[in-house]
């Protein structure tokens, strides 16, 4: 018989003692006991019962874990075959989609233009103040393989403050010393799904347990996913919990797997919102006794969906890159045109939302040509419609849509 959650198990085994089955699972030698405790939720109300979250690393989890690791390896290998501009623009585009998605999940309005502007500012280390600058800076660290060090409650608040700088209204700012110290509810206008603890002291106790867990020895994928669940369950802030929780999960996954797998998380969650929310509710169901095994499975499947989509896109664009390079070689009238058009082709192919490439960034790729020759050729290609000017300062261009489509039709 397939392994079922306890609520389903009791349904298909009428007359059998579900508490006995729970004890068998909970006391299994392979069971991972997290030290994280929840109050099950019934019809939006927190019950007085207390259950420890536990996970049994069944065969399905081990199989999914192996698939995630193999996919991550393929993604890294494929990205490493790309020219640098293509690789950088791939990250920028994936990051744009991730930030747009993590905000969409919370119904926070964000435009692609705002995110692109913030990415450009962070890349250039600009001091210009624009919306989402801090948000992008935090995510940018994932590409550098940076890991978070969370050892005290203040670290959580510091992440929250920097990540969501300018994104939280005064009314929704934490009203306790570090966290929320007031009533909040999770749900919609018609249904309450969860009412977290009200008192900041209780929240802080739960978060100290969370910190101990994230710094423990639980296998990293199970740890990342269970800790994501528990952070959302605790709900330490009045606003921004989802964005903060997903960011922390992304950083950890990026450090252990690869940056692109990590920053597809919110995008894939956004495509599977109903499954995502149902997975949370299933853990809190009193009839499941705190088992998080199936939450881990559901989240692993979401992660794999994102990886497969990314791999498919990467493979297709890698093939188009070679195809485009050959077309440009036959189209270009001079060597300098060939180089510049191919650089801009890479940029557009992997990030058609972006501004393109700044003229000054082309220097390291065009060292065999004089600067005056490069500038003159860029201007000629712009006048002819192959390139379009997207920013005047610093001067930035990208391949025009019309020229890109025309090239691929040849």
GROMACS .gro file of C-alpha atoms in nm, residues 15-381:
model
  367
   15UNK     CA    1  -1.181   0.093   1.270
   16UNK     CA    2  -0.802   0.095   1.300
   17UNK     CA    3  -0.635   0.308   1.567
   18UNK     CA    4  -0.484   0.616   1.396
   19UNK     CA    5  -0.302   0.714   1.716
   20UNK     CA    6  -0.123   0.381   1.714
   21UNK     CA    7  -0.019   0.441   1.352
   22UNK     CA    8   0.099   0.790   1.449
   23UNK     CA    9   0.311   0.646   1.732
   24UNK     CA   10   0.464   0.390   1.494
   25UNK     CA   11   0.561   0.668   1.253
   26UNK     CA   12   0.676   0.916   1.516
   27UNK     CA   13   0.891   0.658   1.696
   28UNK     CA   14   1.035   0.503   1.380
   29UNK     CA   15   1.419   0.494   1.405
   30UNK     CA   16   1.448   0.681   1.073
   31UNK     CA   17   1.205   0.959   1.169
   32UNK     CA   18   1.347   1.310   1.174
   33UNK     CA   19   1.212   1.489   1.481
   34UNK     CA   20   1.257   1.861   1.428
   35UNK     CA   21   1.215   2.014   1.771
   36UNK     CA   22   0.960   2.248   1.610
   37UNK     CA   23   0.617   2.241   1.771
   38UNK     CA   24   0.285   2.354   1.629
   39UNK     CA   25  -0.073   2.382   1.744
   40UNK     CA   26  -0.290   2.207   1.485
   41UNK     CA   27  -0.552   2.428   1.323
   42UNK     CA   28  -0.919   2.340   1.284
   43UNK     CA   29  -1.143   2.569   1.076
   44UNK     CA   30  -0.900   2.857   1.122
   45UNK     CA   31  -0.873   2.817   1.500
   46UNK     CA   32  -0.550   2.717   1.673
   47UNK     CA   33  -0.608   2.416   1.901
   48UNK     CA   34  -0.452   2.363   2.243
   49UNK     CA   35  -0.292   2.034   2.131
   50UNK     CA   36   0.082   2.053   2.064
   51UNK     CA   37   0.253   1.842   1.797
   52UNK     CA   38   0.619   1.817   1.702
   53UNK     CA   39   0.682   1.841   1.329
   54UNK     CA   40   0.837   1.521   1.201
   55UNK     CA   41   0.946   1.385   0.865
   56UNK     CA   42   1.002   1.026   0.757
   57UNK     CA   43   1.256   1.013   0.470
   58UNK     CA   44   1.057   0.759   0.269
   59UNK     CA   45   1.174   0.629  -0.070
   60UNK     CA   46   0.986   0.903  -0.258
   61UNK     CA   47   1.175   1.175  -0.072
   62UNK     CA   48   1.509   1.008  -0.145
   63UNK     CA   49   1.420   0.973  -0.515
   64UNK     CA   50   1.308   1.336  -0.543
   65UNK     CA   51   1.616   1.453  -0.356
   66UNK     CA   52   1.840   1.268  -0.600
   67UNK     CA   53   1.653   1.418  -0.898
   68UNK     CA   54   1.695   1.770  -0.757
   69UNK     CA   55   2.070   1.716  -0.710
   70UNK     CA   56   2.110   1.576  -1.063
   71UNK     CA   57   1.907   1.859  -1.217
   72UNK     CA   58   2.114   2.115  -1.028
   73UNK     CA   59   2.433   1.960  -1.164
   74UNK     CA   60   2.296   1.974  -1.522
   75UNK     CA   61   2.189   2.338  -1.478
   76UNK     CA   62   2.536   2.434  -1.355
   77UNK     CA   63   2.706   2.247  -1.639
   78UNK     CA   64   2.479   2.406  -1.901
   79UNK     CA   65   2.524   2.755  -1.759
   80UNK     CA   66   2.901   2.707  -1.762
   81UNK     CA   67   2.891   2.639  -2.138
   82UNK     CA   68   2.736   2.981  -2.204
   83UNK     CA   69   2.935   3.292  -2.292
   84UNK     CA   70   2.957   3.534  -2.000
   85UNK     CA   71   2.705   3.787  -2.128
   86UNK     CA   72   2.451   3.512  -2.193
   87UNK     CA   73   2.510   3.368  -1.845
   88UNK     CA   74   2.478   3.707  -1.674
   89UNK     CA   75   2.161   3.796  -1.863
   90UNK     CA   76   2.014   3.455  -1.785
   91UNK     CA   77   2.061   3.524  -1.414
   92UNK     CA   78   1.915   3.875  -1.449
   93UNK     CA   79   1.605   3.746  -1.626
   94UNK     CA   80   1.553   3.461  -1.379
   95UNK     CA   81   1.598   3.707  -1.092
   96UNK     CA   82   1.344   3.945  -1.246
   97UNK     CA   83   1.091   3.662  -1.272
   98UNK     CA   84   1.161   3.550  -0.914
   99UNK     CA   85   1.112   3.896  -0.763
  100UNK     CA   86   0.799   3.959  -0.971
  101UNK     CA   87   0.659   3.622  -0.859
  102UNK     CA   88   0.738   3.653  -0.487
  103UNK     CA   89   0.556   3.988  -0.489
  104UNK     CA   90   0.267   3.855  -0.701
  105UNK     CA   91   0.208   3.577  -0.448
  106UNK     CA   92   0.147   3.846  -0.185
  107UNK     CA   93  -0.053   4.065  -0.428
  108UNK     CA   94   0.219   4.331  -0.413
  109UNK     CA   95   0.218   4.527  -0.738
  110UNK     CA   96   0.556   4.536  -0.907
  111UNK     CA   97   0.644   4.603  -1.270
  112UNK     CA   98   0.918   4.441  -1.476
  113UNK     CA   99   1.050   4.790  -1.548
  114UNK     CA  100   1.094   4.864  -1.175
  115UNK     CA  101   1.281   4.538  -1.120
  116UNK     CA  102   1.499   4.588  -1.430
  117UNK     CA  103   1.592   4.937  -1.311
  118UNK     CA  104   1.684   4.802  -0.966
  119UNK     CA  105   1.893   4.520  -1.118
  120UNK     CA  106   2.079   4.772  -1.335
  121UNK     CA  107   2.148   4.995  -1.034
  122UNK     CA  108   2.278   4.707  -0.824
  123UNK     CA  109   2.497   4.577  -1.108
  124UNK     CA  110   2.650   4.923  -1.151
  125UNK     CA  111   2.677   4.986  -0.774
  126UNK     CA  112   2.474   5.301  -0.834
  127UNK     CA  113   2.380   5.522  -0.538
  128UNK     CA  114   2.058   5.616  -0.711
  129UNK     CA  115   1.759   5.541  -0.487
  130UNK     CA  116   1.491   5.338  -0.661
  131UNK     CA  117   1.227   5.097  -0.545
  132UNK     CA  118   1.344   4.739  -0.480
  133UNK     CA  119   1.716   4.826  -0.464
  134UNK     CA  120   1.760   4.650  -0.129
  135UNK     CA  121   1.547   4.359  -0.246
  136UNK     CA  122   1.768   4.304  -0.551
  137UNK     CA  123   2.090   4.350  -0.351
  138UNK     CA  124   1.986   4.070  -0.118
  139UNK     CA  125   1.900   3.833  -0.403
  140UNK     CA  126   2.215   3.932  -0.592
  141UNK     CA  127   2.423   3.767  -0.319
  142UNK     CA  128   2.277   3.429  -0.416
  143UNK     CA  129   2.468   3.441  -0.745
  144UNK     CA  130   2.789   3.491  -0.546
  145UNK     CA  131   2.721   3.177  -0.342
  146UNK     CA  132   2.672   3.367  -0.019
  147UNK     CA  133   2.506   3.190   0.271
  148UNK     CA  134   2.304   3.343   0.555
  149UNK     CA  135   2.431   3.324   0.911
  150UNK     CA  136   2.131   3.328   1.143
  151UNK     CA  137   2.227   3.268   1.505
  152UNK     CA  138   2.007   3.511   1.696
  153UNK     CA  139   1.666   3.676   1.670
  154UNK     CA  140   1.819   4.008   1.567
  155UNK     CA  141   1.958   3.843   1.252
  156UNK     CA  142   1.604   3.765   1.134
  157UNK     CA  143   1.493   4.125   1.189
  158UNK     CA  144   1.803   4.255   1.011
  159UNK     CA  145   1.724   4.042   0.704
  160UNK     CA  146   1.363   4.163   0.710
  161UNK     CA  147   1.460   4.532   0.740
  162UNK     CA  148   1.711   4.525   0.457
  163UNK     CA  149   1.513   4.300   0.222
  164UNK     CA  150   1.189   4.497   0.252
  165UNK     CA  151   1.330   4.848   0.288
  166UNK     CA  152   1.066   5.089   0.156
  167UNK     CA  153   0.817   4.806   0.094
  168UNK     CA  154   0.633   4.798   0.429
  169UNK     CA  155   0.384   5.068   0.526
  170UNK     CA  156   0.409   5.235   0.867
  171UNK     CA  157   0.085   5.066   0.975
  172UNK     CA  158   0.229   4.723   0.896
  173UNK     CA  159   0.569   4.774   1.056
  174UNK     CA  160   0.645   4.535   1.348
  175UNK     CA  161   0.492   4.674   1.666
  176UNK     CA  162   0.705   4.473   1.913
  177UNK     CA  163   1.072   4.500   1.997
  178UNK     CA  164   1.171   4.286   1.699
  179UNK     CA  165   0.854   4.121   1.574
  180UNK     CA  166   0.478   4.147   1.565
  181UNK     CA  167   0.317   4.184   1.907
  182UNK     CA  168  -0.047   4.192   1.802
  183UNK     CA  169  -0.324   3.989   1.643
  184UNK     CA  170  -0.302   3.886   1.280
  185UNK     CA  171  -0.476   3.627   1.067
  186UNK     CA  172  -0.391   3.434   0.753
  187UNK     CA  173  -0.665   3.389   0.497
  188UNK     CA  174  -0.886   3.585   0.262
  189UNK     CA  175  -1.195   3.804   0.301
  190UNK     CA  176  -1.414   3.499   0.358
  191UNK     CA  177  -1.200   3.231   0.523
  192UNK     CA  178  -0.945   3.227   0.805
  193UNK     CA  179  -0.682   2.956   0.757
  194UNK     CA  180  -0.458   3.028   1.054
  195UNK     CA  181  -0.430   3.262   1.353
  196UNK     CA  182  -0.065   3.278   1.470
  197UNK     CA  183   0.034   3.343   1.828
  198UNK     CA  184  -0.025   3.703   1.933
  199UNK     CA  185   0.245   3.762   2.193
  200UNK     CA  186   0.596   3.852   2.072
  201UNK     CA  187   0.749   3.651   2.355
  202UNK     CA  188   0.577   3.333   2.233
  203UNK     CA  189   0.681   3.408   1.875
  204UNK     CA  190   1.042   3.460   1.986
  205UNK     CA  191   1.049   3.123   2.165
  206UNK     CA  192   0.932   2.952   1.844
  207UNK     CA  193   1.191   3.139   1.638
  208UNK     CA  194   1.471   3.035   1.874
  209UNK     CA  195   1.368   2.674   1.809
  210UNK     CA  196   1.369   2.753   1.436
  211UNK     CA  197   1.722   2.897   1.460
  212UNK     CA  198   1.842   2.583   1.638
  213UNK     CA  199   1.685   2.368   1.365
  214UNK     CA  200   1.832   2.562   1.071
  215UNK     CA  201   2.177   2.533   1.227
  216UNK     CA  202   2.136   2.161   1.298
  217UNK     CA  203   2.236   1.848   1.106
  218UNK     CA  204   1.910   1.761   0.931
  219UNK     CA  205   1.966   1.678   0.558
  220UNK     CA  206   1.971   2.014   0.382
  221UNK     CA  207   1.669   1.983   0.150
  222UNK     CA  208   1.442   1.856   0.424
  223UNK     CA  209   1.579   2.126   0.653
  224UNK     CA  210   1.522   2.405   0.400
  225UNK     CA  211   1.164   2.303   0.329
  226UNK     CA  212   1.053   2.229   0.686
  227UNK     CA  213   1.211   2.552   0.811
  228UNK     CA  214   1.024   2.739   0.536
  229UNK     CA  215   0.698   2.589   0.655
  230UNK     CA  216   0.763   2.673   1.021
  231UNK     CA  217   0.867   3.033   0.949
  232UNK     CA  218   0.537   3.087   0.769
  233UNK     CA  219   0.349   2.913   1.050
  234UNK     CA  220   0.506   3.140   1.315
  235UNK     CA  221   0.436   3.446   1.097
  236UNK     CA  222   0.657   3.682   1.300
  237UNK     CA  223   0.570   4.002   1.111
  238UNK     CA  224   0.251   4.188   1.031
  239UNK     CA  225   0.347   4.203   0.663
  240UNK     CA  226   0.627   4.058   0.449
  241UNK     CA  227   0.643   3.710   0.604
  242UNK     CA  228   0.608   3.527   0.272
  243UNK     CA  229   0.871   3.735   0.095
  244UNK     CA  230   1.114   3.702   0.385
  245UNK     CA  231   1.055   3.328   0.425
  246UNK     CA  232   1.097   3.255   0.054
  247UNK     CA  233   1.413   3.467   0.041
  248UNK     CA  234   1.570   3.275   0.329
  249UNK     CA  235   1.481   2.946   0.158
  250UNK     CA  236   1.625   3.072  -0.173
  251UNK     CA  237   1.959   3.172  -0.019
  252UNK     CA  238   1.998   2.835   0.149
  253UNK     CA  239   1.906   2.642  -0.166
  254UNK     CA  240   2.138   2.859  -0.375
  255UNK     CA  241   2.426   2.790  -0.139
  256UNK     CA  242   2.365   2.415  -0.136
  257UNK     CA  243   2.247   2.365  -0.497
  258UNK     CA  244   2.290   2.638  -0.759
  259UNK     CA  245   2.172   3.001  -0.791
  260UNK     CA  246   1.927   2.940  -1.077
  261UNK     CA  247   1.746   2.652  -0.903
  262UNK     CA  248   1.713   2.875  -0.597
  263UNK     CA  249   1.570   3.175  -0.777
  264UNK     CA  250   1.307   2.977  -0.963
  265UNK     CA  251   1.139   2.885  -0.632
  266UNK     CA  252   0.887   3.171  -0.610
  267UNK     CA  253   0.818   3.160  -0.982
  268UNK     CA  254   0.719   2.794  -0.961
  269UNK     CA  255   0.526   2.845  -0.637
  270UNK     CA  256   0.332   3.122  -0.811
  271UNK     CA  257   0.233   2.875  -1.085
  272UNK     CA  258   0.127   2.619  -0.823
  273UNK     CA  259  -0.029   2.845  -0.560
  274UNK     CA  260  -0.324   2.623  -0.473
  275UNK     CA  261  -0.098   2.320  -0.417
  276UNK     CA  262   0.142   2.534  -0.214
  277UNK     CA  263  -0.128   2.664   0.019
  278UNK     CA  264  -0.295   2.323   0.051
  279UNK     CA  265   0.038   2.172   0.157
  280UNK     CA  266   0.053   2.419   0.447
  281UNK     CA  267  -0.302   2.343   0.553
  282UNK     CA  268  -0.240   1.968   0.543
  283UNK     CA  269   0.046   1.994   0.793
  284UNK     CA  270  -0.176   2.189   1.033
  285UNK     CA  271  -0.467   1.945   0.998
  286UNK     CA  272  -0.517   1.791   1.347
  287UNK     CA  273  -0.572   1.452   1.183
  288UNK     CA  274  -0.215   1.456   1.044
  289UNK     CA  275  -0.052   1.487   1.388
  290UNK     CA  276   0.228   1.721   1.281
  291UNK     CA  277   0.369   1.504   1.003
  292UNK     CA  278   0.550   1.720   0.747
  293UNK     CA  279   0.661   1.435   0.517
  294UNK     CA  280   0.410   1.528   0.248
  295UNK     CA  281   0.485   1.900   0.270
  296UNK     CA  282   0.848   1.813   0.190
  297UNK     CA  283   0.737   1.593  -0.101
  298UNK     CA  284   0.505   1.861  -0.244
  299UNK     CA  285   0.773   2.130  -0.220
  300UNK     CA  286   1.034   1.903  -0.378
  301UNK     CA  287   0.799   1.841  -0.670
  302UNK     CA  288   0.748   2.216  -0.713
  303UNK     CA  289   1.125   2.266  -0.709
  304UNK     CA  290   1.174   1.994  -0.972
  305UNK     CA  291   0.909   2.149  -1.197
  306UNK     CA  292   1.104   2.474  -1.190
  307UNK     CA  293   1.430   2.295  -1.265
  308UNK     CA  294   1.281   2.105  -1.561
  309UNK     CA  295   1.138   2.424  -1.707
  310UNK     CA  296   1.473   2.597  -1.664
  311UNK     CA  297   1.664   2.309  -1.824
  312UNK     CA  298   1.429   2.300  -2.123
  313UNK     CA  299   1.467   2.676  -2.173
  314UNK     CA  300   1.844   2.659  -2.131
  315UNK     CA  301   1.886   2.378  -2.383
  316UNK     CA  302   1.666   2.550  -2.642
  317UNK     CA  303   1.845   2.883  -2.606
  318UNK     CA  304   2.189   2.724  -2.614
  319UNK     CA  305   2.097   2.570  -2.951
  320UNK     CA  306   1.955   2.904  -3.071
  321UNK     CA  307   2.280   3.070  -2.965
  322UNK     CA  308   2.483   2.855  -3.205
  323UNK     CA  309   2.223   2.901  -3.478
  324UNK     CA  310   2.220   3.279  -3.428
  325UNK     CA  311   2.598   3.300  -3.431
  326UNK     CA  312   2.609   3.132  -3.774
  327UNK     CA  313   2.337   3.362  -3.911
  328UNK     CA  314   2.515   3.671  -3.782
  329UNK     CA  315   2.843   3.553  -3.936
  330UNK     CA  316   2.676   3.545  -4.278
  331UNK     CA  317   2.494   3.876  -4.222
  332UNK     CA  318   2.772   4.092  -4.076
  333UNK     CA  319   2.976   4.303  -4.316
  334UNK     CA  320   3.282   4.336  -4.091
  335UNK     CA  321   3.446   4.154  -3.803
  336UNK     CA  322   3.349   4.428  -3.559
  337UNK     CA  323   2.983   4.404  -3.665
  338UNK     CA  324   2.996   4.028  -3.619
  339UNK     CA  325   3.132   4.063  -3.264
  340UNK     CA  326   2.892   4.339  -3.156
  341UNK     CA  327   2.581   4.180  -3.304
  342UNK     CA  328   2.657   3.844  -3.146
  343UNK     CA  329   2.713   4.004  -2.804
  344UNK     CA  330   2.379   4.181  -2.830
  345UNK     CA  331   2.214   3.865  -2.964
  346UNK     CA  332   2.324   3.679  -2.649
  347UNK     CA  333   2.188   3.953  -2.427
  348UNK     CA  334   1.850   3.969  -2.599
  349UNK     CA  335   1.808   3.593  -2.631
  350UNK     CA  336   1.855   3.534  -2.259
  351UNK     CA  337   1.682   3.847  -2.129
  352UNK     CA  338   1.437   4.017  -2.364
  353UNK     CA  339   1.303   4.228  -2.073
  354UNK     CA  340   1.638   4.390  -2.000
  355UNK     CA  341   1.781   4.720  -2.115
  356UNK     CA  342   2.055   4.538  -2.304
  357UNK     CA  343   2.427   4.611  -2.273
  358UNK     CA  344   2.593   4.935  -2.171
  359UNK     CA  345   2.843   5.053  -2.431
  360UNK     CA  346   3.117   5.072  -2.167
  361UNK     CA  347   3.067   4.705  -2.075
  362UNK     CA  348   3.166   4.600  -2.427
  363UNK     CA  349   3.529   4.706  -2.383
  364UNK     CA  350   3.649   4.376  -2.239
  365UNK     CA  351   3.501   4.189  -2.538
  366UNK     CA  352   3.631   4.422  -2.810
  367UNK     CA  353   3.994   4.476  -2.710
  368UNK     CA  354   4.120   4.395  -3.061
  369UNK     CA  355   3.931   4.697  -3.200
  370UNK     CA  356   3.981   5.069  -3.141
  371UNK     CA  357   3.727   5.241  -2.915
  372UNK     CA  358   3.637   5.486  -3.191
  373UNK     CA  359   3.568   5.196  -3.427
  374UNK     CA  360   3.342   5.028  -3.171
  375UNK     CA  361   3.143   5.348  -3.105
  376UNK     CA  362   3.105   5.423  -3.475
  377UNK     CA  363   2.984   5.071  -3.553
  378UNK     CA  364   2.736   5.077  -3.263
  379UNK     CA  365   2.594   5.405  -3.391
  380UNK     CA  366   2.568   5.267  -3.745
  381UNK     CA  367   2.388   4.953  -3.627
   0.00000   0.00000   0.00000
